[in-house]
CSV table of C-alpha atoms and ligand atoms in Angstrom, one decimal:
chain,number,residue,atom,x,y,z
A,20,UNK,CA,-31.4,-16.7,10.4
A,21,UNK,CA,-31.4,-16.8,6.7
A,22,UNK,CA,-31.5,-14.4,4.4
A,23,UNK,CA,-31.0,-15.3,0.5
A,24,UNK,CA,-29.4,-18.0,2.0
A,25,UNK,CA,-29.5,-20.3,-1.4
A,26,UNK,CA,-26.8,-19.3,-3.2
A,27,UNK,CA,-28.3,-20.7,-6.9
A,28,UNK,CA,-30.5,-18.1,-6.9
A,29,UNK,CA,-30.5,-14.8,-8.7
A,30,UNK,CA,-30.7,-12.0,-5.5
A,31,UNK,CA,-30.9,-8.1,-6.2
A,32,UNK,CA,-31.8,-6.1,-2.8
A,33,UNK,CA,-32.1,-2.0,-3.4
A,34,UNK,CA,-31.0,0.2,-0.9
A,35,UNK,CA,-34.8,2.1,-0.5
A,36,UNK,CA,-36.3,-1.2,0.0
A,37,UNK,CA,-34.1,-2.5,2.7
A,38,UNK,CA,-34.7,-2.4,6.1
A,39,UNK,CA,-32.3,-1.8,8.5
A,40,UNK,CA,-32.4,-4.0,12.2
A,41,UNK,CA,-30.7,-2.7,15.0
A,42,UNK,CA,-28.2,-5.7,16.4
A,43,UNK,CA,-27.1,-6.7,19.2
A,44,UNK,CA,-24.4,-4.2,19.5
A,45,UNK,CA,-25.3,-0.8,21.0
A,46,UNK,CA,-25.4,1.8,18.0
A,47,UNK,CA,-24.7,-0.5,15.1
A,48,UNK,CA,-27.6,-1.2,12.8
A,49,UNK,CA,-27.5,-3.5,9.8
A,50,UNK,CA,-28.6,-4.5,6.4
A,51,UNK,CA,-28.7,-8.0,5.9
A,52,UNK,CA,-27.9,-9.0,1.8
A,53,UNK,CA,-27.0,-12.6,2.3
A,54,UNK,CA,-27.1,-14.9,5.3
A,55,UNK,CA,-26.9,-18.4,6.3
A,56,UNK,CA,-26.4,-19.5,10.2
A,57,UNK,CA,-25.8,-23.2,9.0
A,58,UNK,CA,-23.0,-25.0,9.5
A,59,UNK,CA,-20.7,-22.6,7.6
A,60,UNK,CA,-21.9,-18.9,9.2
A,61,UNK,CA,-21.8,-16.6,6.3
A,62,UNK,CA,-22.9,-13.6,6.0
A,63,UNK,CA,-22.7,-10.0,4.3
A,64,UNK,CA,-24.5,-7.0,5.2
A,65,UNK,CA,-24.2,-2.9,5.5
A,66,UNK,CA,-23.8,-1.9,8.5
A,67,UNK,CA,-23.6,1.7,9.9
A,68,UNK,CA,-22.8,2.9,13.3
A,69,UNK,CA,-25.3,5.6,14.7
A,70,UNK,CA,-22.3,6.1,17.3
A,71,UNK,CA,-18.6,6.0,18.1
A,72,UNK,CA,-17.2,3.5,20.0
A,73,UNK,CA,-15.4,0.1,20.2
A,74,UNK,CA,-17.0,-3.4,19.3
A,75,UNK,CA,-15.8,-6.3,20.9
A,76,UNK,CA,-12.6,-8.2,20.8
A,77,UNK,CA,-13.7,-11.0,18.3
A,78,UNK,CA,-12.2,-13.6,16.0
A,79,UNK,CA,-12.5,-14.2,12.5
A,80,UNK,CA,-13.4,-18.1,11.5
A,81,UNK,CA,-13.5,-18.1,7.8
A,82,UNK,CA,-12.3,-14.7,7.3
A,83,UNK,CA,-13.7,-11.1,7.4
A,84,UNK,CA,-13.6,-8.7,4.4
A,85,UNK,CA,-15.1,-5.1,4.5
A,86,UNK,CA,-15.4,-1.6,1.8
A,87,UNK,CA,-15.8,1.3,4.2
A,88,UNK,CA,-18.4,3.3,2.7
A,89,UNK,CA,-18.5,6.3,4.9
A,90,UNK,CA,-16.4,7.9,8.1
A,91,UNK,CA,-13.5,6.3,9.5
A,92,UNK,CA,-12.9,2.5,11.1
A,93,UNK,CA,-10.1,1.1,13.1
A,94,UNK,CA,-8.5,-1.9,14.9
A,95,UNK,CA,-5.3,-2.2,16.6
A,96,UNK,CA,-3.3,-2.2,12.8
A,97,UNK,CA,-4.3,1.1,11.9
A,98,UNK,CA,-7.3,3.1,10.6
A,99,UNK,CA,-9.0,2.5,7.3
A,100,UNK,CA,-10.8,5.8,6.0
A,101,UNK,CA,-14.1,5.7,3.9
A,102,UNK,CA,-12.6,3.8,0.4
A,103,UNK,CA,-10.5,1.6,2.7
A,104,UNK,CA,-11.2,-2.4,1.5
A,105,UNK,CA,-9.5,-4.9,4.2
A,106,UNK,CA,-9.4,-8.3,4.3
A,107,UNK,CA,-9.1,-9.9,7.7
A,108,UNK,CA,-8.0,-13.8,7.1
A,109,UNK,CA,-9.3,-16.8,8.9
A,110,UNK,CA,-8.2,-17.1,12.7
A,111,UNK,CA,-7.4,-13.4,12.6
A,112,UNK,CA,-8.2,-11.3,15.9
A,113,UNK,CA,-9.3,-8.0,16.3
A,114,UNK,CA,-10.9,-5.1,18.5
A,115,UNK,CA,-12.7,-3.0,15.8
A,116,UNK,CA,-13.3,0.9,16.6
A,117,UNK,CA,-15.5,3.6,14.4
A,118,UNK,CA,-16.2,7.1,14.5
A,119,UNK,CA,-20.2,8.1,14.8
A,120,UNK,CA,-21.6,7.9,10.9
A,121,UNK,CA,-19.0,5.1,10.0
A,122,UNK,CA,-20.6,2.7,7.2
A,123,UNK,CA,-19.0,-1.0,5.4
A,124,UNK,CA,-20.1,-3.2,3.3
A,125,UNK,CA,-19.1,-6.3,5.7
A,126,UNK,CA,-18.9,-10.2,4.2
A,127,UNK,CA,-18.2,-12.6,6.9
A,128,UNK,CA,-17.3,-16.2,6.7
A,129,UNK,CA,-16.3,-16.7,3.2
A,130,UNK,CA,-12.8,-17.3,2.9
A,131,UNK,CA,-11.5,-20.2,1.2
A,132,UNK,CA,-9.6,-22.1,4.4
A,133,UNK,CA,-6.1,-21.7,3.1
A,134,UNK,CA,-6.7,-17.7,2.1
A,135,UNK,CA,-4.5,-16.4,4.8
A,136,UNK,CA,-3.3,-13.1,3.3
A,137,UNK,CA,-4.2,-9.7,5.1
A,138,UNK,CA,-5.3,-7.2,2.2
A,139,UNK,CA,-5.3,-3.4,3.0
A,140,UNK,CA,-5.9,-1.5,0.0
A,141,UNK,CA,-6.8,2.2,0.0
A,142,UNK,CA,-8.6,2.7,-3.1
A,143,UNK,CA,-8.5,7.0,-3.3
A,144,UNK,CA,-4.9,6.3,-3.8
A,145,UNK,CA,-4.2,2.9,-6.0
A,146,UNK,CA,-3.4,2.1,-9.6
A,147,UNK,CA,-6.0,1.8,-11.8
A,148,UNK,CA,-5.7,-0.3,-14.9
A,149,UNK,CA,-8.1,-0.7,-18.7
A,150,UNK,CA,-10.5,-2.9,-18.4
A,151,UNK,CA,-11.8,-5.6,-20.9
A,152,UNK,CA,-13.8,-3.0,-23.1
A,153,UNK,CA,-12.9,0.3,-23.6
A,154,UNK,CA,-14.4,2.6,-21.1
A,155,UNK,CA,-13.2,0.3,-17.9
A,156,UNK,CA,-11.2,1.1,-15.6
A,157,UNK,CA,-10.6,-1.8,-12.9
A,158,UNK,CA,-8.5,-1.6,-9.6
A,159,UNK,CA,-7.8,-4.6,-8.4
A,160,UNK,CA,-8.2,-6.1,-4.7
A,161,UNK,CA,-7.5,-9.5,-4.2
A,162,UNK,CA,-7.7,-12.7,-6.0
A,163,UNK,CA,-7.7,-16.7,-4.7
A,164,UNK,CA,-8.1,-19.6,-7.0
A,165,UNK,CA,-11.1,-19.0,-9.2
A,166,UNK,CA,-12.0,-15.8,-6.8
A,167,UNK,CA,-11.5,-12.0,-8.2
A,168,UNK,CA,-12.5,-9.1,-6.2
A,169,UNK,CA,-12.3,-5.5,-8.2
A,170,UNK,CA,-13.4,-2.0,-8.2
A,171,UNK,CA,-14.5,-1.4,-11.5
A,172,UNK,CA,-15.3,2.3,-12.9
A,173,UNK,CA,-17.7,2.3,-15.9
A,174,UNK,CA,-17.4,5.7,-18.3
A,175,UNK,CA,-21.1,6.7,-19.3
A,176,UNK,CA,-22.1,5.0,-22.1
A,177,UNK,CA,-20.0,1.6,-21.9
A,178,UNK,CA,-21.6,-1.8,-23.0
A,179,UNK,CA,-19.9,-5.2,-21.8
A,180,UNK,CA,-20.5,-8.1,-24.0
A,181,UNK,CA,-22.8,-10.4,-22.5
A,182,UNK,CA,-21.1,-13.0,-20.8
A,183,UNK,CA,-21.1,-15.8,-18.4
A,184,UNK,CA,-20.4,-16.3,-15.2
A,185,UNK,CA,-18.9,-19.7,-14.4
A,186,UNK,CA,-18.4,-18.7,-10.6
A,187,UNK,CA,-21.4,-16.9,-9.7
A,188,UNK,CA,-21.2,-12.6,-9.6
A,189,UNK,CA,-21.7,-10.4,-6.7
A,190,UNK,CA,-21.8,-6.5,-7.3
A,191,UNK,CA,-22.7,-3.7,-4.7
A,192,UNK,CA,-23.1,-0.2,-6.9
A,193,UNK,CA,-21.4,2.6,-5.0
A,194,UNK,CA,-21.9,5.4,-7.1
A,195,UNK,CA,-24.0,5.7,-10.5
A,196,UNK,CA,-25.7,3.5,-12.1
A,197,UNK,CA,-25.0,-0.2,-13.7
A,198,UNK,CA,-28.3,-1.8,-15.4
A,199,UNK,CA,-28.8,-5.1,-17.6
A,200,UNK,CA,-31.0,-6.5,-19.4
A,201,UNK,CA,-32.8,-7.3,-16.5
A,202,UNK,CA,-33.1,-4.4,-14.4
A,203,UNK,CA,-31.5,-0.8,-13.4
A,204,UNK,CA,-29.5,-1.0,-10.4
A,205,UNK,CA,-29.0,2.2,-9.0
A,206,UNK,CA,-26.1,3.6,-6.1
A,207,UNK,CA,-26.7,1.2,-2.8
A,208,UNK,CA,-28.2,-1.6,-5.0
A,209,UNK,CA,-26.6,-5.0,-4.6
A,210,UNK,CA,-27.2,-7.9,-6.9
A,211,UNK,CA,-25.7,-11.8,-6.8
A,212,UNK,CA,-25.8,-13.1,-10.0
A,213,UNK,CA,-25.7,-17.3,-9.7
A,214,UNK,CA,-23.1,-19.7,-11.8
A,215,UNK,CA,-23.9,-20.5,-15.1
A,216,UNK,CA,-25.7,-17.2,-15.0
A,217,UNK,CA,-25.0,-14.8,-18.1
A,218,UNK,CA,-26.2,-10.9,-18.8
A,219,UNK,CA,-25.3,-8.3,-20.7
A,220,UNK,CA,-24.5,-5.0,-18.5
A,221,UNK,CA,-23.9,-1.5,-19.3
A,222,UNK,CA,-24.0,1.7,-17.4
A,223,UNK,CA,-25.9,4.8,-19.6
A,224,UNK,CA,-24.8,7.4,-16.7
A,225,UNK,CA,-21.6,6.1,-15.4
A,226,UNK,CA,-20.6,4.2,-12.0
A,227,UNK,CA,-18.6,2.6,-9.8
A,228,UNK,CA,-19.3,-0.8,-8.4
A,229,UNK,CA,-17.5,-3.6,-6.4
A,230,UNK,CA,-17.3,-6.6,-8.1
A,231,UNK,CA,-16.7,-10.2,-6.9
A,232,UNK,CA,-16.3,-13.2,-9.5
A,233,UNK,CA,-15.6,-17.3,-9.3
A,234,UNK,CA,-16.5,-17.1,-5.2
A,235,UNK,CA,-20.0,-18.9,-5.5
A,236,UNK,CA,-19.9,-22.8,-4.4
A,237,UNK,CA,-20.4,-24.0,-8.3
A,238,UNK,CA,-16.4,-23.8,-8.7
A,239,UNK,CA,-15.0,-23.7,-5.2
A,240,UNK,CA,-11.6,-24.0,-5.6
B,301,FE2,FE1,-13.9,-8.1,12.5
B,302,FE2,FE1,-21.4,-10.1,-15.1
């Protein structure tokens, strides 16, 4: 299957327009973003779980890296509460668990090959530092070669200078809203911005969005 599988194109998918697709998993259903079953399987979605249970045992080829967005998940190494961000690394194992109501934000498959590090963050209770403009607060999560992933908390009112983005931009909104000169994204939206891609974004209301930079195939470190 592919979904917004060309990753030079400009993608923005709102939460009220997308359709959720039961899978092949009993009780898990699942809002494709981005997906491409070519050679390289990639993939990220939403996915909720309707019920508790387990998933299957399964392995990890290019890495797995989640947000839990609602209730509580679990593997073997623990359980990761709603504002949990993991980062399972290529050739990793795992038999995931959830409680009924669980939701993540899921990417699949796009690890850099020699990005081995396991990340557990929980983000209710990390340090939080200024960002580039006043009214930015970032936490960050992880960062490989030309890759940065961050929360990033925007104080109503804030205006970012309009920039470039060398590496391509992915940004799911998780509370508020962020908007552009292009559009309004409000809470659930999720927009992929491609390299060599500029705006100018700004949040009137306030929000909180993860934010991943320098990951799209332009600059592949
Ligand atoms: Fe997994
Ligand atoms: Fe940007």
């Amino acid at each position: 299957m592919q979904v917004h599988a060309d990753l030079t194109q400009r993608v923005v998918a709102f939460a009220d327009e997308a359709e959720w697709s039961a899978t092949p998993a009993d009780g898990v259903e699942r809002r494709t973003l981005d997906r491409d079953d070519g050679e390289a399987a990639r993939s990220t979605s939403i996915d909720r779980f309707l019920s508790a249970g387990r998933l299957d045992r399964h392995r990890h080829g290019l890495g797995e890296e989640f947000l839990v967005l609602k209730g509580t998940f679990s593997d073997e190494s623990g359980e990761y509460p709603a504002g949990t961000y993991v980062r399972n690394p290529p050739g990793s194992v795992h038999q995931p668990g959830r409680e009924e109501g669980c939701a993540l934000f899921v990417k699949l498959g796009q690890f850099h090959p020699d990005d081995s590090e396991r990340v557990v963050v929980d983000t209710r209770d990390a340090e939080w530092f200024p960002g580039l403009v006043k009214g930015l607060a970032v936490l960050p999560l992880h960062r490989f070669g030309s890759e940065l992933v961050s929360l990033v908390r925007w104080a109503p009112g804030t205006v970012f200078p309009k920039h470039q983005h060398p590496g391509g931009e992915e940004i799911l909104v998780l509370e508020g809203a962020l908007e552009d000169e292009h559009d309004r994204y409000p809470t659930g939206a999720w927009l992929r911005n491609p390299p060599g891609s500029r705006h100018m974004p700004f949040s009137l209301d306030g929000c909180l969005i993860y934010v991943k930079t320098g990951h799209l195939p332009a600059v592949r470190v």
